[in-house]
Short mmCIF file of C-alpha atoms in Angstrom, two decimals:
data_model
loop_
_atom_site.label_atom_id
_atom_site.label_comp_id
_atom_site.label_asym_id
_atom_site.label_seq_id
_atom_site.Cartn_x
_atom_site.Cartn_y
_atom_site.Cartn_z
CA MET S 1 101.11 124.04 125.22
CA ARG S 2 104.90 124.56 125.08
CA LYS S 3 105.56 120.84 125.02
CA SER S 4 103.63 120.28 121.82
CA LEU S 5 104.57 123.59 120.17
CA ILE S 6 107.52 122.37 118.13
CA ALA S 7 105.89 119.12 117.09
CA THR S 8 102.72 120.94 116.06
CA ALA S 9 104.72 123.50 114.10
CA LEU S 10 106.73 120.80 112.33
CA LEU S 11 103.72 118.78 111.30
CA GLY S 12 101.70 121.85 110.36
CA ALA S 13 104.48 123.33 108.24
CA ILE S 14 105.21 120.11 106.44
CA TRP S 15 101.58 119.58 105.41
CA GLY S 16 100.76 123.13 104.41
CA ALA S 17 100.91 126.78 105.43
CA PRO S 18 97.19 127.25 106.23
CA LEU S 19 97.21 124.37 108.69
CA PHE S 20 100.47 125.64 110.14
CA ALA S 21 99.00 129.08 110.78
CA GLU S 22 96.07 127.57 112.65
CA THR S 23 98.05 125.19 114.83
CA LEU S 24 101.28 127.01 115.68
CA TYR S 25 99.72 129.23 118.30
CA SER S 26 96.80 126.97 119.20
CA GLU S 27 96.06 125.64 122.66
CA ALA S 28 94.27 122.61 121.23
CA GLY S 29 97.22 120.25 121.42
CA GLU S 30 98.55 117.83 118.83
CA ILE S 31 97.38 117.40 115.25
CA ALA S 32 95.32 114.34 114.31
CA PRO S 33 97.31 112.91 111.37
CA ALA S 34 94.75 110.53 109.86
CA PRO S 35 92.39 113.14 108.29
CA LEU S 36 95.39 114.90 106.76
CA LEU S 37 96.62 111.71 105.15
CA ALA S 38 93.19 110.98 103.65
CA GLN S 39 92.88 114.54 102.35
CA ILE S 40 96.24 114.40 100.57
CA ASP S 41 95.38 111.11 98.87
CA LYS S 42 91.90 112.11 97.67
CA THR S 43 92.27 115.73 96.56
CA GLY S 44 94.10 115.09 93.29
CA PHE S 45 93.16 117.49 90.49
CA GLN S 46 89.64 118.29 91.63
CA GLY S 47 88.58 121.90 91.79
CA TRP S 48 91.76 123.56 90.50
CA LEU S 49 92.77 121.92 87.21
CA ALA S 50 89.98 123.33 85.01
CA PRO S 51 90.56 127.02 85.93
CA LEU S 52 94.32 126.54 85.72
CA MET S 53 94.15 125.04 82.22
CA SER S 54 91.88 127.89 81.20
CA LYS S 55 94.59 130.34 82.29
CA VAL S 56 97.29 128.31 80.53
CA ASN S 57 95.34 128.36 77.26
CA GLN S 58 95.42 132.16 77.38
CA LEU S 59 99.23 132.31 77.49
CA PRO S 60 100.94 133.78 74.40
CA GLU S 61 102.93 130.58 73.85
CA ILE S 62 99.76 128.52 73.62
CA GLN S 63 98.04 131.08 71.42
CA ALA S 64 101.02 131.05 69.03
CA GLN S 65 100.90 127.25 68.79
CA GLN S 66 97.19 127.31 68.06
CA ALA S 67 97.81 129.86 65.29
CA LYS S 68 100.44 127.53 63.79
CA VAL S 69 97.91 124.70 63.75
CA ARG S 70 95.39 126.87 61.91
CA GLN S 71 98.13 127.86 59.48
CA ALA S 72 98.98 124.21 58.80
CA ARG S 73 95.35 123.43 57.97
CA LEU S 74 95.23 126.34 55.55
CA LEU S 75 98.42 125.13 53.88
CA VAL S 76 96.83 121.70 53.32
CA GLU S 77 93.85 123.37 51.65
CA ALA S 78 96.18 125.53 49.57
CA ALA S 79 98.22 122.53 48.42
CA ASP S 80 95.09 120.71 47.26
CA ARG S 81 94.48 123.20 44.46
CA PRO S 82 95.42 122.96 40.76
CA VAL S 83 99.08 123.76 40.14
CA TYR S 84 98.79 125.54 36.79
CA ASN S 85 96.40 128.25 35.71
CA PRO S 86 95.51 128.68 32.04
CA GLU S 87 97.29 131.37 30.08
CA LEU S 88 95.55 133.76 27.72
CA GLY S 89 97.41 135.36 24.83
CA VAL S 90 96.23 138.07 22.42
CA SER S 91 98.21 139.42 19.48
CA TYR S 92 97.70 141.77 16.50
CA GLN S 93 99.81 141.98 13.37
CA ASN S 94 99.58 144.97 10.99
CA ALA S 95 100.31 143.72 7.49
CA SER S 96 98.67 143.78 4.06
CA GLU S 97 95.90 141.96 5.78
CA ASP S 98 95.42 142.63 9.50
CA THR S 99 95.88 139.49 11.63
CA TYR S 100 94.24 138.95 15.01
CA THR S 101 95.24 135.98 17.18
CA LEU S 102 93.69 134.62 20.41
CA GLU S 103 95.47 131.82 22.33
CA VAL S 104 94.59 129.79 25.41
CA SER S 105 97.27 127.47 26.77
CA GLN S 106 97.14 125.06 29.70
CA THR S 107 100.05 123.17 31.27
CA LEU S 108 99.06 119.69 32.39
CA ASP S 109 100.08 118.37 35.80
CA TRP S 110 101.52 115.23 34.23
CA GLY S 111 103.87 114.53 37.15
CA ASP S 112 101.07 114.81 39.78
CA LYS S 113 102.59 117.85 41.49
CA ARG S 114 99.24 118.58 43.09
CA GLY S 115 98.83 115.13 44.62
CA VAL S 116 102.37 115.03 45.95
CA ALA S 117 102.13 118.58 47.31
CA THR S 118 98.89 117.68 49.10
CA ARG S 119 100.45 114.62 50.71
CA VAL S 120 103.50 116.65 51.73
CA ALA S 121 101.31 119.38 53.25
CA GLN S 122 99.30 116.77 55.14
CA LEU S 123 102.46 115.19 56.53
CA GLU S 124 103.84 118.61 57.47
CA ALA S 125 100.56 119.36 59.26
CA GLU S 126 100.76 116.05 61.14
CA ILE S 127 104.37 116.79 62.09
CA LEU S 128 103.37 120.24 63.30
CA LEU S 129 100.48 118.81 65.31
CA ALA S 130 102.77 116.20 66.88
CA ASP S 131 105.40 118.82 67.69
CA ASN S 132 102.65 121.06 69.05
CA ARG S 133 101.36 118.30 71.35
CA LEU S 134 104.89 117.66 72.57
CA ALA S 135 105.63 121.36 73.11
CA ARG S 136 102.34 121.89 74.98
CA SER S 137 103.01 118.89 77.23
CA GLN S 138 106.51 120.14 77.97
CA LEU S 139 105.12 123.60 78.69
CA TYR S 140 102.49 122.15 81.03
CA GLY S 141 105.25 120.23 82.78
CA GLU S 142 107.30 123.38 83.27
CA LEU S 143 104.31 125.39 84.47
CA LEU S 144 103.11 122.72 86.90
CA MET S 145 106.64 122.26 88.20
CA ALA S 146 106.83 126.01 88.82
CA LEU S 147 103.60 125.83 90.83
CA VAL S 148 104.83 122.76 92.70
CA GLU S 149 108.07 124.53 93.51
CA GLN S 150 106.13 127.53 94.75
CA ALA S 151 104.05 125.31 97.03
CA GLN S 152 107.12 123.42 98.26
CA GLN S 153 109.03 126.60 99.02
CA ALA S 154 106.01 128.01 100.84
CA LYS S 155 105.93 124.89 103.02
CA LEU S 156 109.66 125.13 103.62
CA LEU S 157 109.33 128.79 104.59
CA ALA S 158 106.51 127.99 107.01
CA PHE S 159 108.57 125.11 108.41
CA GLN S 160 111.65 127.28 108.95
CA GLY S 161 109.45 130.00 110.40
CA GLY S 162 108.06 127.53 112.91
CA LEU S 163 111.56 126.42 113.89
CA LEU S 164 112.65 130.04 114.28
CA GLU S 165 109.71 130.94 116.53
CA SER S 166 110.26 127.80 118.58
CA ALA S 167 113.98 128.58 118.93
CA LYS S 168 113.15 132.08 120.18
CA GLN S 169 110.88 130.68 122.85
CA GLN S 170 113.46 128.07 123.84
CA VAL S 171 116.09 130.80 124.22
CA ALA S 172 113.67 132.72 126.44
CA ILE S 173 113.18 129.59 128.56
CA ALA S 174 116.95 129.04 128.66
CA LYS S 175 117.47 132.57 130.01
CA GLN S 176 114.99 131.86 132.78
CA GLN S 177 116.79 128.61 133.59
CA LEU S 178 120.12 130.47 133.62
CA GLU S 179 118.75 132.91 136.20
CA ALA S 180 117.46 129.98 138.24
CA GLY S 181 120.86 128.30 138.07
CA ALA S 182 119.55 125.28 136.13
CA LEU S 183 121.53 126.11 133.00
CA SER S 184 125.08 127.28 132.33
CA ARG S 185 125.98 130.36 130.29
CA ALA S 186 127.76 128.15 127.74
CA GLU S 187 124.54 126.22 127.19
CA LEU S 188 122.64 129.47 126.75
CA GLN S 189 125.16 130.54 124.15
CA LEU S 190 124.62 127.24 122.33
CA MET S 191 120.91 127.97 122.29
CA GLN S 192 121.58 131.47 120.95
CA LEU S 193 123.88 130.11 118.23
CA ASP S 194 121.15 127.66 117.26
CA LEU S 195 118.71 130.58 117.09
CA ALA S 196 121.10 132.46 114.79
CA SER S 197 121.42 129.39 112.58
CA LYS S 198 117.65 129.03 112.34
CA ALA S 199 117.33 132.73 111.53
CA ALA S 200 119.78 132.25 108.64
CA ASP S 201 117.89 129.16 107.44
CA HIS S 202 114.66 131.13 107.56
CA ALA S 203 116.21 133.94 105.52
CA SER S 204 117.43 131.45 102.91
CA ALA S 205 114.00 129.83 102.75
CA GLU S 206 112.44 133.25 102.35
CA GLN S 207 114.70 134.04 99.39
CA ALA S 208 113.96 130.66 97.79
CA SER S 209 110.23 131.26 98.24
CA LEU S 210 110.53 134.69 96.62
CA ALA S 211 112.42 133.14 93.68
CA ALA S 212 109.67 130.53 93.25
CA ASP S 213 107.04 133.28 93.36
CA ALA S 214 108.97 135.24 90.75
CA SER S 215 109.10 132.18 88.48
CA VAL S 216 105.32 131.78 88.66
CA LEU S 217 104.80 135.51 88.22
CA SER S 218 106.99 135.62 85.11
CA ARG S 219 105.03 132.77 83.52
CA PHE S 220 101.46 133.69 84.47
CA GLY S 221 101.62 137.37 85.37
CA GLU S 222 100.05 136.66 88.77
CA LEU S 223 100.89 134.83 91.97
CA GLU S 224 97.58 133.55 93.31
CA LEU S 225 96.65 130.69 91.00
CA PRO S 226 94.24 127.76 91.42
CA PHE S 227 96.50 124.92 92.48
CA ALA S 228 96.59 122.10 94.99
CA GLU S 229 99.12 119.34 95.51
CA PHE S 230 98.36 116.16 93.59
CA ILE S 231 101.06 113.84 94.88
CA GLY S 232 98.48 111.12 95.53
CA ALA S 233 97.57 111.09 91.83
CA LEU S 234 101.07 110.35 90.55
CA GLY S 235 101.54 106.96 88.96
CA THR S 236 103.04 105.05 86.02
CA ALA S 237 99.75 103.93 84.44
CA ALA S 238 99.61 106.86 82.03
CA SER S 239 103.14 106.43 80.69
CA GLY S 240 102.34 103.95 77.92
CA GLU S 241 104.79 102.17 75.66
CA VAL S 242 107.58 103.77 73.66
CA GLY S 243 106.56 103.57 69.99
CA PRO S 244 105.42 105.66 67.01
CA GLU S 245 102.11 106.35 68.76
CA LEU S 246 103.90 108.14 71.59
CA PRO S 247 103.51 111.92 71.06
CA ALA S 248 107.23 112.49 71.53
CA LEU S 249 107.97 110.02 68.71
CA ALA S 250 105.07 110.83 66.39
CA GLY S 251 106.86 113.81 64.83
CA ALA S 252 110.06 111.84 64.22
CA TYR S 253 108.05 108.96 62.71
CA GLN S 254 106.27 111.37 60.37
CA GLN S 255 109.66 112.75 59.36
CA VAL S 256 110.57 109.26 58.10
CA MET S 257 107.36 109.21 56.09
CA MET S 258 108.22 112.67 54.79
CA ALA S 259 111.67 111.51 53.73
CA LYS S 260 110.16 108.58 51.83
CA LEU S 261 107.86 111.01 50.07
CA ALA S 262 110.74 113.37 49.24
CA SER S 263 111.86 111.32 46.23
CA GLN S 264 108.31 111.45 44.86
CA GLN S 265 108.26 115.19 45.46
CA VAL S 266 111.53 115.69 43.57
CA ALA S 267 110.22 113.57 40.70
CA ALA S 268 107.00 115.57 40.59
CA ASP S 269 108.73 118.96 40.85
CA THR S 270 111.16 118.11 38.06
CA SER S 271 108.68 116.35 35.79
CA ALA S 272 108.40 117.52 32.19
CA ASP S 273 104.82 118.73 32.17
CA PRO S 274 103.42 119.28 28.66
CA SER S 275 101.38 122.32 27.64
CA ILE S 276 98.43 122.32 25.23
CA THR S 277 97.57 125.47 23.27
CA LEU S 278 94.33 126.30 21.48
CA SER S 279 94.45 129.28 19.13
CA ALA S 280 92.00 131.19 16.95
CA GLU S 281 93.31 133.49 14.24
CA ARG S 282 91.65 135.85 11.80
CA GLU S 283 93.72 136.95 8.84
CA GLY S 284 91.81 139.29 6.61
CA GLU S 285 88.56 137.54 5.81
CA GLU S 286 89.94 134.09 6.69
CA ASN S 287 89.46 132.38 10.09
CA LYS S 288 91.99 129.82 11.36
CA LEU S 289 91.98 127.39 14.30
CA GLY S 290 95.10 125.79 15.76
CA VAL S 291 96.16 123.25 18.36
CA GLY S 292 99.67 123.14 19.77
CA LEU S 293 101.60 120.86 22.14
CA SER S 294 104.89 121.68 23.84
CA ILE S 295 106.96 119.26 25.94
CA PRO S 296 110.10 120.30 27.88
CA ILE S 297 113.14 118.22 26.90
CA GLN S 298 115.33 117.41 29.92
CA ILE S 299 118.64 117.14 28.11
CA ARG S 300 120.92 119.53 29.97
CA ASN S 301 119.63 118.49 33.44
CA ASP S 302 117.88 115.24 34.19
CA TYR S 303 117.81 115.92 37.99
CA ARG S 304 119.37 112.53 38.76
CA GLN S 305 121.52 113.90 41.60
CA ALA S 306 118.54 115.62 43.24
CA LYS S 307 116.60 112.35 43.20
CA ALA S 308 119.56 110.45 44.68
CA ALA S 309 119.97 113.03 47.46
CA ALA S 310 116.29 112.70 48.31
CA GLY S 311 116.73 108.94 48.60
CA THR S 312 119.55 109.27 51.15
CA GLN S 313 117.33 111.44 53.33
CA VAL S 314 115.29 108.36 54.24
CA ALA S 315 118.27 106.73 55.95
CA ILE S 316 119.01 109.96 57.85
CA ALA S 317 115.41 110.29 59.07
CA GLU S 318 115.29 106.63 60.13
CA GLN S 319 118.47 106.96 62.17
CA ASP S 320 117.17 110.14 63.81
CA TYR S 321 113.98 108.28 64.73
CA LEU S 322 115.90 105.32 66.15
CA ALA S 323 118.12 107.63 68.20
CA ARG S 324 115.07 109.42 69.59
CA GLU S 325 113.36 106.11 70.32
CA ARG S 326 116.42 104.80 72.14
CA SER S 327 116.64 107.95 74.27
CA LEU S 328 112.95 107.77 75.20
CA THR S 329 113.17 104.05 75.91
CA GLN S 330 115.96 104.68 78.41
CA ALA S 331 113.99 107.54 79.96
CA ALA S 332 110.90 105.32 80.24
CA LYS S 333 112.90 102.54 81.93
CA LEU S 334 114.37 105.02 84.39
CA PHE S 335 110.91 106.44 85.10
CA HIS S 336 109.33 103.03 85.72
CA LEU S 337 112.26 102.07 87.92
CA SER S 338 112.60 105.25 89.97
CA LEU S 339 109.03 106.43 90.53
CA PRO S 340 107.73 103.32 92.39
CA ARG S 341 110.79 103.38 94.62
CA LEU S 342 110.36 107.06 95.37
CA GLN S 343 106.70 106.45 96.17
CA GLN S 344 107.58 103.60 98.51
CA ARG S 345 110.19 105.69 100.32
CA TYR S 346 107.74 108.57 100.56
CA ARG S 347 105.02 106.34 102.05
CA GLU S 348 107.49 104.99 104.60
CA TRP S 349 108.57 108.51 105.50
CA ARG S 350 104.99 109.71 105.97
CA GLU S 351 104.13 106.76 108.19
CA LEU S 352 107.18 107.34 110.36
CA VAL S 353 106.66 111.10 110.62
CA LEU S 354 102.95 110.96 111.34
CA THR S 355 103.23 108.20 113.91
CA SER S 356 106.42 109.04 115.81
CA GLY S 357 107.57 112.58 114.95
CA ALA S 358 105.51 114.43 117.51
CA GLY S 359 106.26 111.97 120.30
CA VAL S 360 110.01 112.18 119.80
CA GLN S 361 109.95 115.97 119.91
CA ASP S 362 107.88 116.00 123.10
CA ALA S 363 110.23 113.52 124.74
CA LEU S 364 113.28 115.59 123.81
CA SER S 365 111.73 118.75 125.17
CA GLN S 366 110.72 117.13 128.45
CA GLN S 367 114.13 115.51 128.96
CA TRP S 368 115.96 118.78 128.28
CA ARG S 369 113.82 120.75 130.70
CA ALA S 370 114.21 118.06 133.32
CA GLY S 371 117.98 118.10 132.83
CA ASP S 372 118.13 114.46 131.73
CA ILE S 373 119.96 115.37 128.51
CA SER S 374 122.43 118.13 127.80
CA THR S 375 121.64 121.16 125.69
CA SER S 376 124.00 119.98 122.94
CA ASP S 377 122.23 116.60 122.80
CA TYR S 378 118.88 118.36 122.74
CA LEU S 379 119.93 120.61 119.86
CA GLN S 380 121.38 117.62 118.00
CA GLY S 381 118.08 115.79 118.38
CA GLN S 382 116.24 118.83 117.08
CA ARG S 383 118.48 118.97 114.03
CA GLN S 384 117.88 115.29 113.33
CA LEU S 385 114.13 115.78 113.50
CA ALA S 386 114.32 118.83 111.27
CA ASN S 387 116.45 116.93 108.75
CA SER S 388 113.87 114.15 108.65
CA TYR S 389 111.13 116.61 107.69
CA LEU S 390 113.36 118.32 105.13
CA ALA S 391 114.11 114.91 103.66
CA GLY S 392 110.38 114.42 103.21
CA LEU S 393 110.12 117.69 101.33
CA SER S 394 112.97 116.58 99.10
CA LEU S 395 111.14 113.31 98.42
CA GLU S 396 108.00 115.21 97.47
CA SER S 397 109.94 117.42 95.05
CA ALA S 398 111.71 114.39 93.56
CA LEU S 399 108.38 112.63 93.02
CA TYR S 400 106.82 115.60 91.27
CA ARG S 401 109.90 116.24 89.15
CA SER S 402 110.26 112.61 88.07
CA TRP S 403 106.61 112.35 87.04
CA LEU S 404 106.34 115.75 85.37
CA ASP S 405 109.65 115.36 83.53
CA TRP S 406 108.60 112.06 81.99
CA MET S 407 105.02 113.04 81.21
CA GLY S 408 106.20 116.29 79.63
CA GLN S 409 109.16 114.74 77.80
CA SER S 410 107.02 111.95 76.36
CA GLY S 411 104.28 114.38 75.31
CA GLN S 412 101.51 112.72 77.34
CA LEU S 413 100.92 115.34 80.01
CA GLU S 414 98.28 117.48 78.31
CA GLU S 415 96.24 114.45 77.23
CA TYR S 416 96.47 113.06 80.76
CA LEU S 417 95.26 116.34 82.24
CA GLN S 418 92.39 116.47 79.75
CA ARG S 419 91.31 112.99 80.90
CA GLN S 420 91.32 114.23 84.49
CA LEU S 421 89.02 117.08 83.46
CA GLY S 422 86.69 114.55 81.84
CA ARG S 423 86.58 112.51 85.03
CA GLU S 424 85.72 115.60 87.06
CA GLY S 425 82.83 116.30 84.74
CA VAL S 426 81.38 112.82 85.16
#
């Protein structure tokens, strides 16, 4: 049992805390790696994504964004209403003959203020929806990364805990060997120093795990959330092409359309809208009817500068869009270049760890107990094995971060997750 203890602890910790808890103190022997590998590849988003998204939709940030969307729709409806209301005027004049006057005047929307305002409101709503999609995807990316970090730190804590327990047992064995004369006191001290180092590593891992728990707690208000690792579901297929249809660019593209509409809006807002007046007057016994027309004369201000300023806004919006497109294009290239390489390195690491990790650890332990290798060489071999497993954890974190950063930054993450929910329902 002692021979396979460290190897079992290492493999159990690296693939998850529940498995680690079952195998660390088990007499059953080594772990069969093949079922674990299949489970990691096939789990994906099944079983946990729907309840998690339900919890996310209850967050205040999401509720605020949904309220903004409802507000934008109401603003579109408000803009598509007549601009001017009629005006009613009543007057009385006390003279030799009393005069009563009733007037109704209506300003005409000659410059199509209503039509332009409706188009502006629609564009503003589309911009808000695009920004909302982007913000929600970025939020999902942050939340999922917090859960991933919590899971990774839990695995690291279990891993360091396994090393610490193993080191304690090895120190106990070393003390027995010292009493039997098979080990020097200096070698025992090396084992004790290694135990102290592992205790410090375990304390650091514990603090990191607590910090990850605190991050999840601050976002969700609870620690136990439906979540499972989905590293087998990561891929580049959902990334798409960088263009106006990309959620992260849709808002900037609509801003260009808004800038082009700005000159029309200025022209409409500053248009000289005429007013028509209908009046009825009774003077003594005589009834009179009147029709009036008034037209503003734009002599002192023809709003030429305002129209020119609106025209320059188009160039500004286009350059902002191009800058955003260039930034996303570079990010997309980096994503398509880095993720496949990370996946390949991760697959190679898993194959090496699952096929040779346990055997190497057993061989080291047997050689040390038999006296074939020194204690310093044994401890150095242990450190190398531990570093290989920690490197795998780093690869996992890098994979998650690369995928979530791009999917969140490009605004595609929420739509991708919704598609996964649809597939689960099939």
